[in-house]
Amino acid sequence: MGSYRMCGCFTRKFSAGEVRPPDEVKDLFNRYADAGASAMSVDGLRRFLVEVQKEEEGEGKTKAGTIIDQIQQRKWPLPKQRHPHLSLDDFYHFLFSPDLNPPLKTEVHHDMTAPLSHYYIFTGHNSYLTGNQLNSDCSDVPIIKALQRGVRVIELDLWPNSKKDNILVLHGRTLTTPVELIKCLKSIKVHAFSASPYPVIVTLEDHLTADLQAKVAQMVSETFGDMLFYPESGSLQKFPSPESLKHRILISTKPPKEYLEASSFKDNGSQSQKGKETDEDSWGKEVPDVKEEIESDAKEDVDTFQLHPDGDDEDDDNKLSQGLHKGVSEYKRIITIHAGKLKGGMKNWLKVEENVVRRLSLSEQELAKAIATHPGDLVRFTQHNLLRVYPKGIRVDSSNYNPLIGWMYGAQLVALNMQGYDRSLWLMHGFFKANGSCGYVKKPVFLLNNGGATFDPQAKLPVKKTLKVTVYMGDGWNLDFKKTHFDTYSPPDFYTRVGIAGVPADTIMKKTKTIEDNWSPSWNEEFQFPLTVPELALLRIEVHEYDMSEKDDFGGQACFPISELQTGIRTVPLFDKKGEKFSSVKLLMRFELS
């Protein structure tokens, strides 16, 4: 582990300690190795994959042979040096390799032929912002990064320039510096399908005159060309499927009936909320409790927190009009997913109309009010229509709410700020690792059922499954961090937090003991988690370095959908605060579902 200088006067030495396989790995190797030999054959590895890792019987032999070949190729450059078996060290190397033994499947395996409303869709909020909501720069760079991560819904706020002859993208009525719309559109075209072939939805919050709406229609049509999808009939009676929309771009906004002046800005003092973003603010806060956040948001005055209207106004045919404009029809034509609220309040907002589908946008407070007053209507609405949820305006620091609140009630477009990093965003990243990270995740059957009682995530339900998690060991911090990153005078003291994010009954966090002065800690601890709704449960993993005098240091995190976990002993790669995977840091864990 090396030497650490103390106060410039003397040196503390720590033994390196060889990183060895856990005892359970040794026992499994001995069980499946050839009798009387210290090697595991292809057949022995096949039996291990089927019986312990729960791989399919038909794939076991082929996969076993491939694994042995890959490990032998890494170990021995010359073919004549290779052997068709594994030593204990080879077996351990296989188990502790993220590429050979990952915790999730990497292929798209959900049915992709259902309507869009049957899927959770990876959604960003104010996708063009580089930082906070008040005075950061607007750019196409965060849009590109979002698309490269697999985000499928990009939001653009459209405003006229000072001369009223061009369109800018910015967070209106703030000090954010704008970026031209055409630059954002071109970047979307180039990067839309870099991470996934499934459709990209561009939601527009436009504050434009009819002339500029016509210009937007021309820009969008010319930039996207054949990538742009819109129905020839002008409106959809049913949403198409992700499969049928591969490599297509869809526009979603409120269709114009006439040119309306942009609503006036309500100065609510939100700018006073801006302050220095501390490390505690950016990642240290725990994910908000689902029940507490719903109750708190339901009590808030929705209008209090809006810098400018982010959602949909109620349709009102009686507003003063400047008359229809010839360009409006072209703008309306390119809109595939119509957005808007029916007049009459929440009950009508959530009304399911026959042969009409639409998108409804609710702030997190409006969602909480809908949950409190119309939970069944909320679920039924999302069975046919799209529901977008967005952060309340007071989140000027680009913080986020708990996304599970929306997902539990069927909301497909749960929009989070992706400019920073916090635990809510870690949940979002983990949730959309499902289904090959394609950005579309099929909703559970109980949220798609058109008849009978609607799902209530806050109801007391029986335990459906139990997840047993074993945390064996970790490694790689010495490769990705400087020797004195965690502690100036000694190696780090690591512990692991592991738990569940899901419906209120399933949500919990537990922790291991702290292993002192060790870059490669071995915990060998087991935890059990009863799950009432495993379909909506996420496994949360965090590693911290204990600090007696200050806040514990961050050592990595990971989050995975439990419904997609590969059982058995698996390598868990860890990610930094921004969700980027570390080069070397990883855990060896075991997952068992019963």
mmCIF file of C-alpha atoms in Angstrom, residues 81-396:
data_model
loop_
_atom_site.group_PDB
_atom_site.id
_atom_site.type_symbol
_atom_site.label_atom_id
_atom_site.label_comp_id
_atom_site.label_asym_id
_atom_site.label_seq_id
_atom_site.Cartn_x
_atom_site.Cartn_y
_atom_site.Cartn_z
ATOM 1 C CA GLN A 81 0.688 -21.461 -24.853
ATOM 2 C CA ARG A 82 -3.078 -21.555 -24.352
ATOM 3 C CA HIS A 83 -5.097 -24.296 -22.651
ATOM 4 C CA PRO A 84 -8.849 -24.965 -22.687
ATOM 5 C CA HIS A 85 -9.287 -24.569 -18.941
ATOM 6 C CA LEU A 86 -9.167 -22.014 -16.117
ATOM 7 C CA SER A 87 -6.952 -21.851 -13.055
ATOM 8 C CA LEU A 88 -8.290 -20.336 -9.817
ATOM 9 C CA ASP A 89 -6.705 -17.005 -10.743
ATOM 10 C CA ASP A 90 -8.260 -17.214 -14.231
ATOM 11 C CA PHE A 91 -11.673 -17.971 -12.726
ATOM 12 C CA TYR A 92 -11.322 -15.038 -10.332
ATOM 13 C CA HIS A 93 -10.190 -12.811 -13.223
ATOM 14 C CA PHE A 94 -13.326 -13.772 -15.165
ATOM 15 C CA LEU A 95 -15.635 -13.068 -12.234
ATOM 16 C CA PHE A 96 -13.991 -9.696 -11.528
ATOM 17 C CA SER A 97 -14.032 -8.443 -15.147
ATOM 18 C CA PRO A 98 -16.755 -5.874 -16.012
ATOM 19 C CA ASP A 99 -16.729 -6.798 -19.697
ATOM 20 C CA LEU A 100 -16.850 -10.583 -19.193
ATOM 21 C CA ASN A 101 -19.197 -10.678 -16.205
ATOM 22 C CA PRO A 102 -21.435 -7.565 -16.111
ATOM 23 C CA PRO A 103 -24.439 -7.118 -13.784
ATOM 24 C CA LEU A 104 -26.875 -6.336 -16.624
ATOM 25 C CA LYS A 105 -27.618 -7.616 -20.096
ATOM 26 C CA THR A 106 -26.486 -5.255 -22.831
ATOM 27 C CA GLU A 107 -29.064 -6.144 -25.495
ATOM 28 C CA VAL A 108 -32.444 -4.591 -26.215
ATOM 29 C CA HIS A 109 -34.889 -7.300 -25.104
ATOM 30 C CA HIS A 110 -38.211 -5.578 -24.354
ATOM 31 C CA ASP A 111 -41.086 -5.716 -26.824
ATOM 32 C CA MET A 112 -40.621 -2.508 -28.843
ATOM 33 C CA THR A 113 -43.795 -2.789 -30.937
ATOM 34 C CA ALA A 114 -46.278 -1.268 -28.440
ATOM 35 C CA PRO A 115 -47.425 2.394 -28.585
ATOM 36 C CA LEU A 116 -45.046 5.047 -27.213
ATOM 37 C CA SER A 117 -47.350 5.517 -24.217
ATOM 38 C CA HIS A 118 -46.372 2.030 -22.996
ATOM 39 C CA TYR A 119 -42.759 3.051 -22.340
ATOM 40 C CA TYR A 120 -40.774 5.126 -19.908
ATOM 41 C CA ILE A 121 -38.637 7.431 -22.053
ATOM 42 C CA PHE A 122 -35.274 8.954 -21.033
ATOM 43 C CA THR A 123 -36.112 12.676 -20.748
ATOM 44 C CA GLY A 124 -34.131 15.842 -20.077
ATOM 45 C CA HIS A 125 -35.293 19.232 -18.818
ATOM 46 C CA ASN A 126 -33.946 22.475 -20.314
ATOM 47 C CA SER A 127 -31.510 20.313 -22.245
ATOM 48 C CA TYR A 128 -29.537 23.297 -23.576
ATOM 49 C CA LEU A 129 -28.337 24.664 -20.200
ATOM 50 C CA THR A 130 -24.745 24.130 -19.092
ATOM 51 C CA GLY A 131 -25.366 24.954 -15.420
ATOM 52 C CA ASN A 132 -27.942 26.649 -13.197
ATOM 53 C CA GLN A 133 -31.309 27.914 -14.411
ATOM 54 C CA LEU A 134 -30.576 31.640 -13.982
ATOM 55 C CA ASN A 135 -27.264 32.738 -15.461
ATOM 56 C CA SER A 136 -25.453 29.789 -17.048
ATOM 57 C CA ASP A 137 -24.636 29.522 -20.757
ATOM 58 C CA CYS A 138 -26.977 27.953 -23.285
ATOM 59 C CA SER A 139 -25.219 25.634 -25.706
ATOM 60 C CA ASP A 140 -25.627 22.630 -27.954
ATOM 61 C CA VAL A 141 -22.888 20.825 -25.989
ATOM 62 C CA PRO A 142 -25.160 19.515 -23.182
ATOM 63 C CA ILE A 143 -27.639 18.419 -25.858
ATOM 64 C CA ILE A 144 -24.913 16.386 -27.548
ATOM 65 C CA LYS A 145 -23.816 14.865 -24.231
ATOM 66 C CA ALA A 146 -27.395 13.941 -23.377
ATOM 67 C CA LEU A 147 -27.929 12.194 -26.715
ATOM 68 C CA GLN A 148 -24.631 10.343 -26.350
ATOM 69 C CA ARG A 149 -25.829 9.093 -22.963
ATOM 70 C CA GLY A 150 -29.030 7.783 -24.540
ATOM 71 C CA VAL A 151 -31.494 10.563 -23.670
ATOM 72 C CA ARG A 152 -34.437 10.398 -26.095
ATOM 73 C CA VAL A 153 -36.371 13.574 -25.224
ATOM 74 C CA ILE A 154 -34.691 16.961 -25.705
ATOM 75 C CA GLU A 155 -36.358 20.186 -24.569
ATOM 76 C CA LEU A 156 -35.775 23.521 -26.298
ATOM 77 C CA ASP A 157 -37.195 26.879 -25.145
ATOM 78 C CA LEU A 158 -37.672 29.128 -28.169
ATOM 79 C CA TRP A 159 -37.593 32.936 -27.976
ATOM 80 C CA PRO A 160 -37.250 35.693 -30.605
ATOM 81 C CA ASN A 161 -33.990 37.613 -30.841
ATOM 82 C CA SER A 162 -33.935 41.360 -30.193
ATOM 83 C CA LYS A 163 -34.735 42.145 -33.826
ATOM 84 C CA LYS A 164 -37.620 39.659 -33.895
ATOM 85 C CA ASP A 165 -36.202 38.085 -37.061
ATOM 86 C CA ASN A 166 -34.532 34.924 -35.721
ATOM 87 C CA ILE A 167 -35.002 32.244 -33.074
ATOM 88 C CA LEU A 168 -32.857 31.750 -29.998
ATOM 89 C CA VAL A 169 -32.803 28.955 -27.438
ATOM 90 C CA LEU A 170 -32.582 30.187 -23.851
ATOM 91 C CA HIS A 171 -34.262 30.033 -20.463
ATOM 92 C CA GLY A 172 -36.577 33.002 -20.875
ATOM 93 C CA ARG A 173 -36.579 36.042 -18.592
ATOM 94 C CA THR A 174 -33.274 35.028 -17.015
ATOM 95 C CA LEU A 175 -29.628 35.961 -17.517
ATOM 96 C CA THR A 176 -28.778 32.795 -19.440
ATOM 97 C CA THR A 177 -26.806 33.494 -22.620
ATOM 98 C CA PRO A 178 -28.615 32.214 -25.729
ATOM 99 C CA VAL A 179 -27.657 29.814 -28.486
ATOM 100 C CA GLU A 180 -29.172 29.876 -31.974
ATOM 101 C CA LEU A 181 -31.882 27.312 -32.673
ATOM 102 C CA ILE A 182 -30.305 26.195 -35.933
ATOM 103 C CA LYS A 183 -27.117 25.180 -34.126
ATOM 104 C CA CYS A 184 -29.109 23.002 -31.711
ATOM 105 C CA LEU A 185 -31.088 21.401 -34.534
ATOM 106 C CA LYS A 186 -27.947 20.544 -36.499
ATOM 107 C CA SER A 187 -26.344 18.954 -33.428
ATOM 108 C CA ILE A 188 -29.482 16.926 -32.758
ATOM 109 C CA LYS A 189 -29.422 15.647 -36.342
ATOM 110 C CA VAL A 190 -25.780 14.556 -36.100
ATOM 111 C CA HIS A 191 -25.946 12.928 -32.669
ATOM 112 C CA ALA A 192 -29.571 11.788 -32.339
ATOM 113 C CA PHE A 193 -28.815 8.112 -32.880
ATOM 114 C CA SER A 194 -25.238 7.837 -31.644
ATOM 115 C CA ALA A 195 -26.332 5.801 -28.592
ATOM 116 C CA SER A 196 -29.698 4.362 -29.639
ATOM 117 C CA PRO A 197 -31.630 3.841 -32.886
ATOM 118 C CA TYR A 198 -34.977 4.558 -31.230
ATOM 119 C CA PRO A 199 -36.857 7.815 -31.840
ATOM 120 C CA VAL A 200 -35.833 11.202 -30.471
ATOM 121 C CA ILE A 201 -38.622 13.526 -29.348
ATOM 122 C CA VAL A 202 -37.891 17.270 -29.394
ATOM 123 C CA THR A 203 -40.279 19.184 -27.131
ATOM 124 C CA LEU A 204 -40.608 22.874 -27.926
ATOM 125 C CA GLU A 205 -41.689 25.530 -25.451
ATOM 126 C CA ASP A 206 -42.204 28.333 -27.936
ATOM 127 C CA HIS A 207 -42.761 32.026 -27.203
ATOM 128 C CA LEU A 208 -42.794 33.107 -30.845
ATOM 129 C CA THR A 209 -44.801 35.155 -33.290
ATOM 130 C CA ALA A 210 -46.528 33.386 -36.168
ATOM 131 C CA ASP A 211 -43.785 34.565 -38.573
ATOM 132 C CA LEU A 212 -41.120 32.954 -36.416
ATOM 133 C CA GLN A 213 -43.168 29.785 -35.951
ATOM 134 C CA ALA A 214 -43.187 29.500 -39.738
ATOM 135 C CA LYS A 215 -39.419 29.967 -39.721
ATOM 136 C CA VAL A 216 -39.070 27.193 -37.126
ATOM 137 C CA ALA A 217 -41.102 24.884 -39.364
ATOM 138 C CA GLN A 218 -38.780 25.615 -42.270
ATOM 139 C CA MET A 219 -35.626 25.110 -40.169
ATOM 140 C CA VAL A 220 -36.873 21.828 -38.719
ATOM 141 C CA SER A 221 -38.003 20.448 -42.084
ATOM 142 C CA GLU A 222 -34.811 21.410 -43.920
ATOM 143 C CA THR A 223 -32.452 20.278 -41.137
ATOM 144 C CA PHE A 224 -34.006 16.902 -40.318
ATOM 145 C CA GLY A 225 -35.292 16.056 -43.804
ATOM 146 C CA ASP A 226 -36.433 12.427 -44.019
ATOM 147 C CA MET A 227 -35.575 11.902 -40.335
ATOM 148 C CA LEU A 228 -38.598 14.008 -39.394
ATOM 149 C CA PHE A 229 -41.766 12.036 -38.740
ATOM 150 C CA TYR A 230 -45.240 13.531 -38.713
ATOM 151 C CA PRO A 231 -48.632 12.014 -39.566
ATOM 152 C CA GLU A 232 -50.061 12.858 -42.949
ATOM 153 C CA SER A 233 -53.527 13.151 -41.409
ATOM 154 C CA GLY A 234 -52.385 15.940 -39.089
ATOM 155 C CA SER A 235 -53.125 14.208 -35.779
ATOM 156 C CA LEU A 236 -52.626 10.814 -34.160
ATOM 157 C CA GLN A 237 -55.413 8.579 -32.913
ATOM 158 C CA LYS A 238 -52.858 6.206 -31.394
ATOM 159 C CA PHE A 239 -49.130 6.561 -30.811
ATOM 160 C CA PRO A 240 -46.810 4.591 -33.112
ATOM 161 C CA SER A 241 -44.290 2.160 -31.621
ATOM 162 C CA PRO A 242 -40.585 2.822 -30.973
ATOM 163 C CA GLU A 243 -39.777 0.003 -33.405
ATOM 164 C CA SER A 244 -41.690 1.671 -36.246
ATOM 165 C CA LEU A 245 -40.002 5.010 -35.511
ATOM 166 C CA LYS A 246 -36.371 3.903 -35.521
ATOM 167 C CA HIS A 247 -34.042 6.712 -36.660
ATOM 168 C CA ARG A 248 -36.904 9.210 -36.726
ATOM 169 C CA ILE A 249 -37.252 12.568 -34.960
ATOM 170 C CA LEU A 250 -40.617 13.774 -33.628
ATOM 171 C CA ILE A 251 -41.669 17.289 -32.635
ATOM 172 C CA SER A 252 -43.928 17.832 -29.638
ATOM 173 C CA THR A 253 -45.476 21.151 -28.646
ATOM 174 C CA LYS A 254 -48.838 22.859 -28.320
ATOM 175 C CA PRO A 255 -50.349 23.326 -31.810
ATOM 176 C CA PRO A 256 -50.911 27.016 -32.626
ATOM 177 C CA LYS A 257 -54.444 28.211 -33.224
ATOM 178 C CA GLU A 258 -53.380 31.796 -33.585
ATOM 179 C CA TYR A 259 -50.550 34.032 -32.559
ATOM 180 C CA LEU A 260 -50.757 34.827 -28.848
ATOM 181 C CA GLU A 261 -48.519 37.204 -26.961
ATOM 182 C CA ALA A 262 -46.139 35.357 -24.645
ATOM 183 C CA SER A 263 -47.478 35.323 -21.107
ATOM 184 C CA SER A 264 -46.043 37.961 -18.830
ATOM 185 C CA PHE A 265 -43.215 37.060 -16.509
ATOM 186 C CA LYS A 266 -44.101 36.757 -12.854
ATOM 187 C CA ASP A 267 -41.226 37.907 -10.673
ATOM 188 C CA ASN A 268 -41.529 35.666 -7.644
ATOM 189 C CA GLY A 269 -38.194 36.301 -6.028
ATOM 190 C CA SER A 270 -36.825 32.946 -7.086
ATOM 191 C CA GLN A 271 -33.529 34.524 -8.033
ATOM 192 C CA SER A 272 -32.891 35.070 -4.367
ATOM 193 C CA GLN A 273 -32.703 31.324 -4.015
ATOM 194 C CA LYS A 274 -29.454 31.214 -5.944
ATOM 195 C CA GLY A 275 -26.420 30.577 -3.815
ATOM 196 C CA LYS A 276 -23.097 28.877 -3.779
ATOM 197 C CA GLU A 277 -23.451 25.237 -4.750
ATOM 198 C CA THR A 278 -21.695 23.155 -2.156
ATOM 199 C CA ASP A 279 -20.555 19.577 -2.427
ATOM 200 C CA GLU A 280 -23.342 18.656 -0.016
ATOM 201 C CA ASP A 281 -25.910 20.337 -2.285
ATOM 202 C CA SER A 282 -24.587 18.680 -5.427
ATOM 203 C CA TRP A 283 -24.497 15.075 -4.289
ATOM 204 C CA GLY A 284 -24.609 14.615 -0.557
ATOM 205 C CA LYS A 285 -28.366 14.968 0.037
ATOM 206 C CA GLU A 286 -30.314 11.739 0.228
ATOM 207 C CA VAL A 287 -32.948 11.010 -2.427
ATOM 208 C CA PRO A 288 -36.184 12.659 -1.198
ATOM 209 C CA ASP A 289 -38.597 10.275 0.475
ATOM 210 C CA VAL A 290 -41.472 9.557 -1.907
ATOM 211 C CA LYS A 291 -44.296 10.084 0.590
ATOM 212 C CA GLU A 292 -42.763 13.178 2.146
ATOM 213 C CA GLU A 293 -42.044 14.785 -1.228
ATOM 214 C CA ILE A 294 -45.576 14.131 -2.512
ATOM 215 C CA GLU A 295 -47.116 15.584 0.647
ATOM 216 C CA SER A 296 -44.810 18.622 0.620
ATOM 217 C CA ASP A 297 -45.307 19.408 -3.074
ATOM 218 C CA ALA A 298 -49.073 18.955 -2.833
ATOM 219 C CA LYS A 299 -49.200 21.769 -0.259
ATOM 220 C CA GLU A 300 -47.131 24.238 -2.300
ATOM 221 C CA ASP A 301 -48.585 27.028 -4.385
ATOM 222 C CA VAL A 302 -47.751 25.987 -7.927
ATOM 223 C CA ASP A 303 -47.538 29.527 -9.304
ATOM 224 C CA THR A 304 -45.135 30.655 -6.581
ATOM 225 C CA PHE A 305 -42.198 28.915 -8.160
ATOM 226 C CA GLN A 306 -42.497 29.561 -11.880
ATOM 227 C CA LEU A 307 -39.822 31.717 -13.492
ATOM 228 C CA HIS A 308 -41.923 31.449 -16.605
ATOM 229 C CA PRO A 309 -44.571 28.930 -17.662
ATOM 230 C CA ASP A 310 -42.799 25.642 -18.388
ATOM 231 C CA GLY A 311 -45.879 23.513 -18.912
ATOM 232 C CA ASP A 312 -49.047 23.773 -20.940
ATOM 233 C CA ASP A 313 -51.624 26.511 -20.560
ATOM 234 C CA GLU A 314 -55.275 25.528 -20.683
ATOM 235 C CA ASP A 315 -56.725 25.799 -24.179
ATOM 236 C CA ASP A 316 -58.666 29.048 -24.502
ATOM 237 C CA ASP A 317 -60.351 29.928 -27.749
ATOM 238 C CA ASN A 318 -61.457 33.302 -26.375
ATOM 239 C CA LYS A 319 -58.003 34.857 -26.046
ATOM 240 C CA LEU A 320 -57.354 37.923 -28.158
ATOM 241 C CA SER A 321 -56.043 36.845 -31.555
ATOM 242 C CA GLN A 322 -54.080 38.643 -34.220
ATOM 243 C CA GLY A 323 -55.599 36.376 -36.817
ATOM 244 C CA LEU A 324 -54.467 33.206 -38.493
ATOM 245 C CA HIS A 325 -51.130 33.322 -40.253
ATOM 246 C CA LYS A 326 -50.263 31.426 -43.409
ATOM 247 C CA GLY A 327 -47.093 30.022 -41.787
ATOM 248 C CA VAL A 328 -48.970 28.619 -38.812
ATOM 249 C CA SER A 329 -50.297 25.674 -40.820
ATOM 250 C CA GLU A 330 -46.739 24.622 -41.718
ATOM 251 C CA TYR A 331 -45.704 24.841 -38.079
ATOM 252 C CA LYS A 332 -48.731 22.804 -37.029
ATOM 253 C CA ARG A 333 -47.998 20.200 -39.709
ATOM 254 C CA ILE A 334 -44.602 19.226 -38.279
ATOM 255 C CA ILE A 335 -46.009 18.616 -34.777
ATOM 256 C CA THR A 336 -46.508 14.899 -34.182
ATOM 257 C CA ILE A 337 -47.224 14.832 -30.453
ATOM 258 C CA HIS A 338 -49.739 17.533 -29.559
ATOM 259 C CA ALA A 339 -49.433 19.058 -26.102
ATOM 260 C CA GLY A 340 -52.025 20.922 -24.069
ATOM 261 C CA LYS A 341 -54.441 21.011 -21.163
ATOM 262 C CA LEU A 342 -58.194 20.831 -21.548
ATOM 263 C CA LYS A 343 -60.151 23.577 -19.820
ATOM 264 C CA GLY A 344 -61.705 22.823 -16.457
ATOM 265 C CA GLY A 345 -58.893 21.930 -14.067
ATOM 266 C CA MET A 346 -57.141 18.708 -13.068
ATOM 267 C CA LYS A 347 -60.065 16.359 -13.676
ATOM 268 C CA ASN A 348 -60.343 17.499 -17.291
ATOM 269 C CA TRP A 349 -56.578 17.677 -17.749
ATOM 270 C CA LEU A 350 -56.493 13.930 -17.084
ATOM 271 C CA LYS A 351 -59.490 13.134 -19.259
ATOM 272 C CA VAL A 352 -58.947 10.301 -21.756
ATOM 273 C CA GLU A 353 -60.458 11.312 -25.097
ATOM 274 C CA GLU A 354 -61.641 8.764 -27.639
ATOM 275 C CA ASN A 355 -59.441 8.454 -30.754
ATOM 276 C CA VAL A 356 -57.205 11.314 -29.602
ATOM 277 C CA VAL A 357 -53.799 11.081 -27.939
ATOM 278 C CA ARG A 358 -51.810 13.972 -26.533
ATOM 279 C CA ARG A 359 -49.045 15.033 -24.165
ATOM 280 C CA LEU A 360 -49.771 16.706 -20.836
ATOM 281 C CA SER A 361 -47.074 18.555 -18.862
ATOM 282 C CA LEU A 362 -47.289 18.850 -15.083
ATOM 283 C CA SER A 363 -44.837 20.429 -12.679
ATOM 284 C CA GLU A 364 -43.716 18.266 -9.783
ATOM 285 C CA GLN A 365 -46.182 20.154 -7.523
ATOM 286 C CA GLU A 366 -49.036 19.631 -9.997
ATOM 287 C CA LEU A 367 -48.159 15.933 -10.119
ATOM 288 C CA ALA A 368 -48.299 15.776 -6.320
ATOM 289 C CA LYS A 369 -51.743 17.423 -6.368
ATOM 290 C CA ALA A 370 -52.926 14.963 -9.027
ATOM 291 C CA ILE A 371 -51.668 12.055 -6.887
ATOM 292 C CA ALA A 372 -53.500 13.429 -3.868
ATOM 293 C CA THR A 373 -56.808 14.099 -5.648
ATOM 294 C CA HIS A 374 -57.004 11.959 -8.827
ATOM 295 C CA PRO A 375 -54.530 9.025 -8.552
ATOM 296 C CA GLY A 376 -56.678 6.617 -10.568
ATOM 297 C CA ASP A 377 -57.285 9.148 -13.339
ATOM 298 C CA LEU A 378 -53.543 9.797 -13.455
ATOM 299 C CA VAL A 379 -52.702 6.141 -14.085
ATOM 300 C CA ARG A 380 -55.531 5.732 -16.624
ATOM 301 C CA PHE A 381 -54.385 8.841 -18.515
ATOM 302 C CA THR A 382 -50.871 7.431 -18.942
ATOM 303 C CA GLN A 383 -52.182 4.170 -20.386
ATOM 304 C CA HIS A 384 -53.065 6.004 -23.627
ATOM 305 C CA ASN A 385 -51.439 9.441 -23.462
ATOM 306 C CA LEU A 386 -48.015 10.838 -22.598
ATOM 307 C CA LEU A 387 -47.412 12.587 -19.280
ATOM 308 C CA ARG A 388 -44.398 14.836 -18.872
ATOM 309 C CA VAL A 389 -43.282 15.904 -15.390
ATOM 310 C CA TYR A 390 -40.794 18.743 -14.929
ATOM 311 C CA PRO A 391 -38.934 20.304 -11.962
ATOM 312 C CA LYS A 392 -40.490 23.195 -10.077
ATOM 313 C CA GLY A 393 -39.090 26.635 -10.823
ATOM 314 C CA ILE A 394 -37.465 27.073 -7.430
ATOM 315 C CA ARG A 395 -34.810 24.556 -8.484
ATOM 316 C CA VAL A 396 -32.645 27.328 -9.910
#
